[in-house]
Coordinates of C-alpha atoms in Angstrom, one line a residue:
M36 CA -15.9 202.2 25.7
V37 CA -17.5 202.8 22.2
R38 CA -20.6 204.8 21.1
A39 CA -23.6 202.8 20.0
A40 CA -27.3 203.1 19.2
I41 CA -29.3 201.3 21.9
L42 CA -32.9 200.1 21.8
P43 CA -33.8 200.2 25.6
A44 CA -37.2 198.5 25.1
V45 CA -39.7 197.8 22.3
G46 CA -41.5 201.0 21.4
S47 CA -38.9 203.2 22.9
P48 CA -36.7 205.6 20.9
L49 CA -33.1 204.8 20.3
E50 CA -30.5 206.1 22.7
I51 CA -27.0 207.0 21.5
A52 CA -24.6 206.2 24.4
E53 CA -21.3 204.7 25.3
I54 CA -21.1 201.0 26.0
D55 CA -18.4 198.8 27.6
L56 CA -17.3 196.4 24.8
P57 CA -15.1 193.5 26.0
E58 CA -12.2 192.0 24.1
P59 CA -13.1 189.0 21.9
G60 CA -13.2 185.6 23.6
P61 CA -12.6 182.2 21.9
G62 CA -14.2 182.0 18.5
Q63 CA -15.0 185.8 18.4
V64 CA -13.9 188.7 16.3
R65 CA -13.7 192.4 17.2
V66 CA -14.5 194.7 14.3
R67 CA -14.2 198.5 13.9
L68 CA -17.1 199.6 11.7
A69 CA -16.5 201.5 8.5
A70 CA -20.2 201.8 7.7
A71 CA -23.7 200.3 8.5
G72 CA -26.9 200.4 6.5
V73 CA -30.1 201.5 8.1
C74 CA -32.5 198.7 7.1
H75 CA -36.3 198.5 7.6
S76 CA -35.7 195.3 9.6
D77 CA -34.1 197.5 12.3
L78 CA -37.2 199.6 12.4
S79 CA -39.3 196.4 12.7
L80 CA -37.3 195.5 15.8
T81 CA -38.1 198.9 17.4
N82 CA -41.8 198.5 16.9
G83 CA -42.1 194.8 17.8
T84 CA -42.8 193.4 14.3
M85 CA -39.7 191.3 14.8
R86 CA -38.6 190.4 18.3
V87 CA -35.2 190.1 19.9
P88 CA -34.1 190.4 23.5
V89 CA -33.8 194.0 24.7
P90 CA -32.1 196.2 25.6
A91 CA -30.1 195.7 22.4
V92 CA -27.7 197.4 20.1
L93 CA -29.3 197.3 16.7
G94 CA -27.8 197.3 13.2
H95 CA -27.2 194.2 11.1
E96 CA -25.9 195.5 7.8
G97 CA -22.3 196.5 8.1
A98 CA -18.6 196.2 7.2
G99 CA -15.4 197.2 8.9
T100 CA -11.9 196.2 9.8
V101 CA -10.8 193.4 12.1
V102 CA -9.3 194.9 15.3
S103 CA -8.5 191.6 17.1
V104 CA -9.5 188.0 17.1
G105 CA -10.1 185.4 19.8
E106 CA -8.6 182.0 20.2
G107 CA -9.3 179.6 17.4
V108 CA -10.2 182.2 14.7
T109 CA -8.1 181.6 11.6
H110 CA -10.1 182.8 8.6
V111 CA -9.5 186.5 9.3
V112 CA -6.7 188.4 11.0
P113 CA -6.4 192.0 12.4
G114 CA -6.4 194.5 9.5
D115 CA -8.7 192.4 7.3
G116 CA -11.8 194.1 5.8
V117 CA -14.9 192.1 6.6
V118 CA -18.6 192.1 5.8
L119 CA -20.9 191.3 8.8
N120 CA -23.2 188.3 8.3
W121 CA -26.1 188.6 10.6
A122 CA -27.6 185.2 9.9
P123 CA -24.7 182.7 10.1
S124 CA -25.7 179.1 9.4
C125 CA -24.9 176.4 11.9
G126 CA -24.4 173.7 9.3
S127 CA -26.1 171.0 11.3
C128 CA -29.8 171.8 11.7
H129 CA -32.5 170.3 9.4
A130 CA -32.5 173.2 7.0
C131 CA -28.7 173.3 6.8
T132 CA -28.6 169.6 6.0
L133 CA -31.0 170.3 3.1
G134 CA -28.7 173.0 1.8
E135 CA -31.1 175.7 2.7
V136 CA -28.7 177.7 4.9
W137 CA -30.9 180.8 4.8
L138 CA -33.5 179.0 6.8
C139 CA -31.0 177.9 9.5
G140 CA -32.9 177.2 12.7
N141 CA -30.0 178.5 14.9
A142 CA -29.0 181.5 12.8
L143 CA -30.2 184.0 15.4
A144 CA -29.2 182.1 18.6
G145 CA -26.5 184.7 19.3
A146 CA -29.1 187.5 19.6
A147 CA -29.9 186.2 23.1
D148 CA -26.3 186.5 24.3
V149 CA -25.1 189.3 26.5
Y150 CA -22.2 190.9 24.4
A151 CA -21.7 194.2 26.1
R152 CA -22.9 196.5 28.9
R153 CA -24.0 200.0 29.4
S154 CA -21.9 202.3 31.6
D155 CA -24.3 201.6 34.5
G156 CA -23.7 197.8 34.1
T157 CA -27.0 197.0 32.3
D158 CA -26.6 193.9 30.1
L159 CA -26.9 194.5 26.3
H160 CA -27.8 192.0 23.6
P161 CA -26.4 192.2 20.0
G162 CA -29.6 192.9 18.1
L163 CA -29.6 190.6 15.0
N164 CA -26.3 189.0 16.2
V165 CA -23.9 191.7 15.0
A166 CA -24.8 195.1 16.6
A167 CA -23.6 197.2 13.7
F168 CA -24.9 200.5 15.0
A169 CA -21.7 201.0 17.0
E170 CA -18.2 202.3 16.4
E171 CA -17.0 198.7 17.2
T172 CA -18.6 195.4 17.8
V173 CA -17.7 191.9 18.9
V174 CA -19.2 189.0 17.0
A175 CA -19.0 185.3 16.5
A176 CA -16.4 184.2 13.9
G177 CA -19.2 182.9 11.7
C178 CA -20.6 186.4 11.5
V179 CA -17.7 187.8 9.5
L180 CA -16.8 187.2 5.8
P181 CA -13.7 188.7 4.1
V182 CA -14.6 191.7 1.9
P183 CA -14.0 190.6 -1.7
D184 CA -11.3 192.3 -3.7
G185 CA -12.3 195.4 -5.6
V186 CA -15.2 196.3 -3.3
P187 CA -14.8 199.5 -1.3
L188 CA -15.1 198.8 2.4
T189 CA -17.8 201.4 3.0
D190 CA -19.9 200.2 0.1
A191 CA -19.4 196.6 1.2
A192 CA -21.7 197.2 4.1
L193 CA -24.7 197.1 1.7
L194 CA -23.7 193.5 0.7
G195 CA -24.6 192.3 4.2
C196 CA -28.4 192.6 3.7
A197 CA -29.9 194.8 1.0
V198 CA -27.9 193.5 -1.9
L199 CA -27.9 189.8 -0.9
T200 CA -31.6 190.0 -0.3
G201 CA -32.5 191.8 -3.6
Y202 CA -30.1 189.8 -5.7
G203 CA -31.2 186.5 -4.2
A204 CA -34.9 187.4 -4.5
V205 CA -34.4 187.7 -8.3
H206 CA -31.8 185.0 -9.0
H207 CA -32.6 182.3 -6.3
A208 CA -36.2 182.8 -5.2
A209 CA -38.0 184.0 -8.3
R210 CA -35.4 182.7 -10.8
V211 CA -35.9 185.5 -13.3
R212 CA -35.0 184.5 -16.8
A213 CA -33.7 186.8 -19.6
G214 CA -36.5 188.4 -21.5
E215 CA -39.1 188.1 -18.7
S216 CA -41.0 191.0 -17.2
V217 CA -40.6 192.0 -13.5
A218 CA -42.4 194.3 -11.2
V219 CA -40.7 195.5 -8.0
F220 CA -42.9 196.9 -5.2
G221 CA -41.1 199.3 -2.9
V222 CA -38.1 201.4 -3.9
G223 CA -36.1 201.4 -0.7
G224 CA -32.6 199.9 -0.3
V225 CA -33.8 196.4 -1.0
G226 CA -36.1 197.4 -3.8
L227 CA -33.2 199.3 -5.5
A228 CA -31.0 196.3 -5.2
T229 CA -33.8 194.1 -6.6
L230 CA -34.2 196.4 -9.6
Q231 CA -30.5 196.2 -10.4
A232 CA -30.6 192.4 -10.0
A233 CA -33.5 192.2 -12.4
R234 CA -31.5 194.2 -14.9
I235 CA -28.5 192.0 -14.4
A236 CA -30.7 188.9 -15.0
G237 CA -31.7 190.4 -18.4
A238 CA -35.3 191.2 -17.7
A239 CA -36.9 192.9 -20.7
R240 CA -39.4 195.1 -18.8
I241 CA -38.9 196.2 -15.2
V242 CA -41.7 198.0 -13.5
A243 CA -40.9 199.9 -10.3
V244 CA -43.8 200.6 -7.9
D245 CA -43.8 203.0 -5.0
V246 CA -46.1 205.4 -3.2
S247 CA -43.6 208.3 -3.8
P248 CA -43.4 210.0 -7.2
E249 CA -40.0 211.4 -6.1
K250 CA -38.4 208.0 -6.3
E251 CA -38.8 207.6 -10.1
E252 CA -35.4 208.9 -11.0
L253 CA -33.8 206.5 -8.4
A254 CA -35.7 203.6 -9.8
R255 CA -34.9 204.3 -13.4
A256 CA -31.2 204.7 -12.6
A257 CA -31.3 201.2 -11.0
G258 CA -32.9 199.6 -14.1
A259 CA -36.6 200.3 -14.1
T260 CA -38.1 200.8 -17.6
E261 CA -41.5 201.9 -16.2
Y262 CA -42.5 203.6 -13.0
V263 CA -46.0 203.3 -11.4
V264 CA -47.1 205.5 -8.4
A265 CA -49.0 203.1 -6.2
S266 CA -52.8 203.5 -6.1
E267 CA -56.0 201.5 -6.1
T268 CA -55.4 200.7 -9.8
T269 CA -51.8 199.6 -9.6
A270 CA -52.5 196.0 -10.7
K271 CA -54.6 197.2 -13.7
D272 CA -51.9 199.7 -14.6
I273 CA -49.3 197.0 -14.6
R274 CA -51.4 194.7 -16.7
K275 CA -51.9 197.5 -19.2
L276 CA -48.1 197.8 -19.5
T277 CA -47.8 194.1 -20.3
G278 CA -50.4 193.6 -22.9
G279 CA -53.2 192.8 -20.4
H280 CA -51.4 189.8 -19.0
G281 CA -49.4 191.0 -16.0
V282 CA -45.7 190.5 -15.3
D283 CA -43.9 187.2 -15.2
V284 CA -42.5 188.0 -11.8
A285 CA -43.5 190.4 -9.0
V286 CA -41.2 191.0 -6.0
E287 CA -42.8 192.6 -3.0
C288 CA -40.3 194.5 -0.8
V289 CA -42.7 196.3 1.6
G290 CA -44.3 193.7 3.9
R291 CA -47.9 194.9 3.8
A292 CA -50.9 192.8 3.1
V293 CA -52.4 195.2 0.5
T294 CA -49.1 195.4 -1.3
I295 CA -48.6 191.6 -1.3
R296 CA -52.1 191.1 -2.7
T297 CA -51.5 193.8 -5.3
A298 CA -48.2 192.2 -6.4
W299 CA -50.0 188.9 -6.7
E300 CA -52.8 190.5 -8.8
S301 CA -50.1 192.1 -11.0
T302 CA -48.6 188.8 -11.9
R303 CA -49.6 187.0 -15.1
R304 CA -51.5 183.7 -15.1
G305 CA -48.8 181.1 -14.2
G306 CA -46.4 183.7 -13.0
R307 CA -44.4 184.0 -9.8
T308 CA -44.9 186.4 -6.8
T309 CA -42.0 186.6 -4.3
V310 CA -42.5 188.3 -0.9
V311 CA -39.4 189.8 0.5
G312 CA -40.9 192.4 2.8
I313 CA -41.4 191.6 6.5
G314 CA -44.9 192.2 7.7
G315 CA -46.5 191.9 11.1
K316 CA -48.9 189.2 12.3
D317 CA -51.8 191.6 11.8
Q318 CA -51.1 191.8 8.1
Q319 CA -53.5 189.1 6.9
V320 CA -53.5 188.2 3.1
T321 CA -56.6 186.4 1.8
F322 CA -57.3 184.4 -1.4
N323 CA -60.3 182.3 -2.4
A324 CA -59.9 178.8 -3.6
L325 CA -61.2 179.4 -7.1
E326 CA -58.7 182.2 -7.9
L327 CA -55.8 180.1 -6.7
F328 CA -56.9 177.4 -9.1
H329 CA -57.7 179.7 -12.0
W330 CA -54.6 181.9 -12.0
G331 CA -52.1 179.2 -11.3
R332 CA -49.7 181.7 -9.8
T333 CA -46.9 180.8 -7.4
L334 CA -46.7 182.8 -4.2
S335 CA -43.5 182.3 -2.1
G336 CA -41.6 183.9 0.7
C337 CA -38.0 184.8 0.6
V338 CA -35.6 184.9 3.5
Y339 CA -32.3 186.7 3.2
G340 CA -32.6 186.3 -0.6
N341 CA -32.4 182.5 -0.2
C342 CA -28.7 183.2 -0.3
D343 CA -25.6 181.5 1.1
P344 CA -23.4 184.6 1.8
A345 CA -20.2 182.7 1.5
V346 CA -21.1 181.6 -2.0
D347 CA -22.9 184.7 -3.2
L348 CA -20.6 187.4 -2.0
P349 CA -17.9 186.5 -4.6
I350 CA -20.5 186.5 -7.3
L351 CA -21.8 190.0 -6.3
A352 CA -18.2 191.2 -6.1
E353 CA -17.7 190.2 -9.7
H354 CA -20.7 192.2 -10.7
V355 CA -19.4 195.2 -8.8
R356 CA -15.9 194.9 -10.5
A357 CA -17.5 194.6 -13.9
G358 CA -19.7 197.7 -13.4
R359 CA -23.0 195.8 -13.5
L360 CA -23.8 196.4 -9.9
D361 CA -23.5 199.9 -8.5
L362 CA -23.6 199.8 -4.7
G363 CA -23.3 203.5 -4.2
A364 CA -26.5 204.1 -6.2
L365 CA -28.5 202.4 -3.4
V366 CA -27.4 205.1 -0.9
T367 CA -29.4 208.4 -0.8
D368 CA -28.1 209.6 2.6
R369 CA -24.7 209.2 4.3
I370 CA -25.2 210.0 7.9
A371 CA -23.6 209.8 11.4
L372 CA -24.5 207.5 14.2
D373 CA -26.6 210.2 15.9
D374 CA -28.7 210.6 12.8
I375 CA -30.2 207.0 12.9
P376 CA -33.5 208.1 14.6
A377 CA -34.0 210.6 11.8
A378 CA -33.3 207.9 9.2
F379 CA -36.0 205.8 10.8
D380 CA -38.4 208.7 10.5
N381 CA -37.6 208.9 6.8
M382 CA -38.3 205.2 6.3
V383 CA -41.7 205.5 8.0
A384 CA -42.4 208.4 5.6
G385 CA -41.3 206.4 2.6
K386 CA -38.4 208.8 1.8
G387 CA -35.2 207.9 0.0
G388 CA -33.3 204.7 -0.6
R389 CA -30.7 203.4 1.8
A390 CA -29.3 205.6 4.6
L391 CA -25.7 204.6 5.3
V392 CA -24.0 205.4 8.7
V393 CA -20.4 206.2 7.9
F394 CA -18.0 206.0 10.9

């Protein structure tokens, strides 16, 4: 029996309870969690913006130590430190054959599985495949990747979502070039990772945008050269900072229609707007045909940073070892499992960066 954070139903509060976690079967790995990040996607599962079978144990950004492995697992052994990969690619679907593993059509198939049970026998699903909001979890072998050398195990949890997403948004989706200007909308965990990635890419001007004035210090520490408190004039304010043109690249990390539209309007003619934030179906973004022609901007979505974790984790680790990427700077709160509901409240209120559950 291990303690876990359970979502009993969409719209219900999380419950912290003991669950009966079985030993790993063939092709599975049991992991003792060292840390798990509290991501906005977890909040999106609780309110129905994203849907997975429930009841479920949430949490998809984590790292820990292998406790045991099932038959056929050879790439990790007990005692290894691992990063959880919530979106493992199958290697055989249409997207995977195109090399676009971040769009794998089968990546979340495991979320429908029953992986554990409550003490009363109720079946539980593993949230976004990995159920990281628990003291221990059992996952498919493809959901674990060795922690790269030189990365502290607790900090490595952040690599599983926030850092891969922010880094990939800059380097893979938007393809920021040295000397370009970048605006990042939303200074949460992913936004802070995006700011650091823009600095690593050599962006000359990095504008951070958030509704909270209190986040300016965090944003500047991550690499922002300017800070704009979001308002009705945000797009105009950013154009003023860039000689009237707008930024070369805008990265939206919020997932709201008004923010996406503002990010697009903040981008120069011919620039690129990349949407990372996950919004609901009710968030409708509209454009007229003439402005699409006139501005010549590119608007694109970005899933998991358009990353291949197996390829990108070693690159991120090298940035960590060289001091270019500061994982600890993303974390504003280190909390216990019981504190996750309060961390959700802080996200709704727009407070802080990443909350990290430390076991």
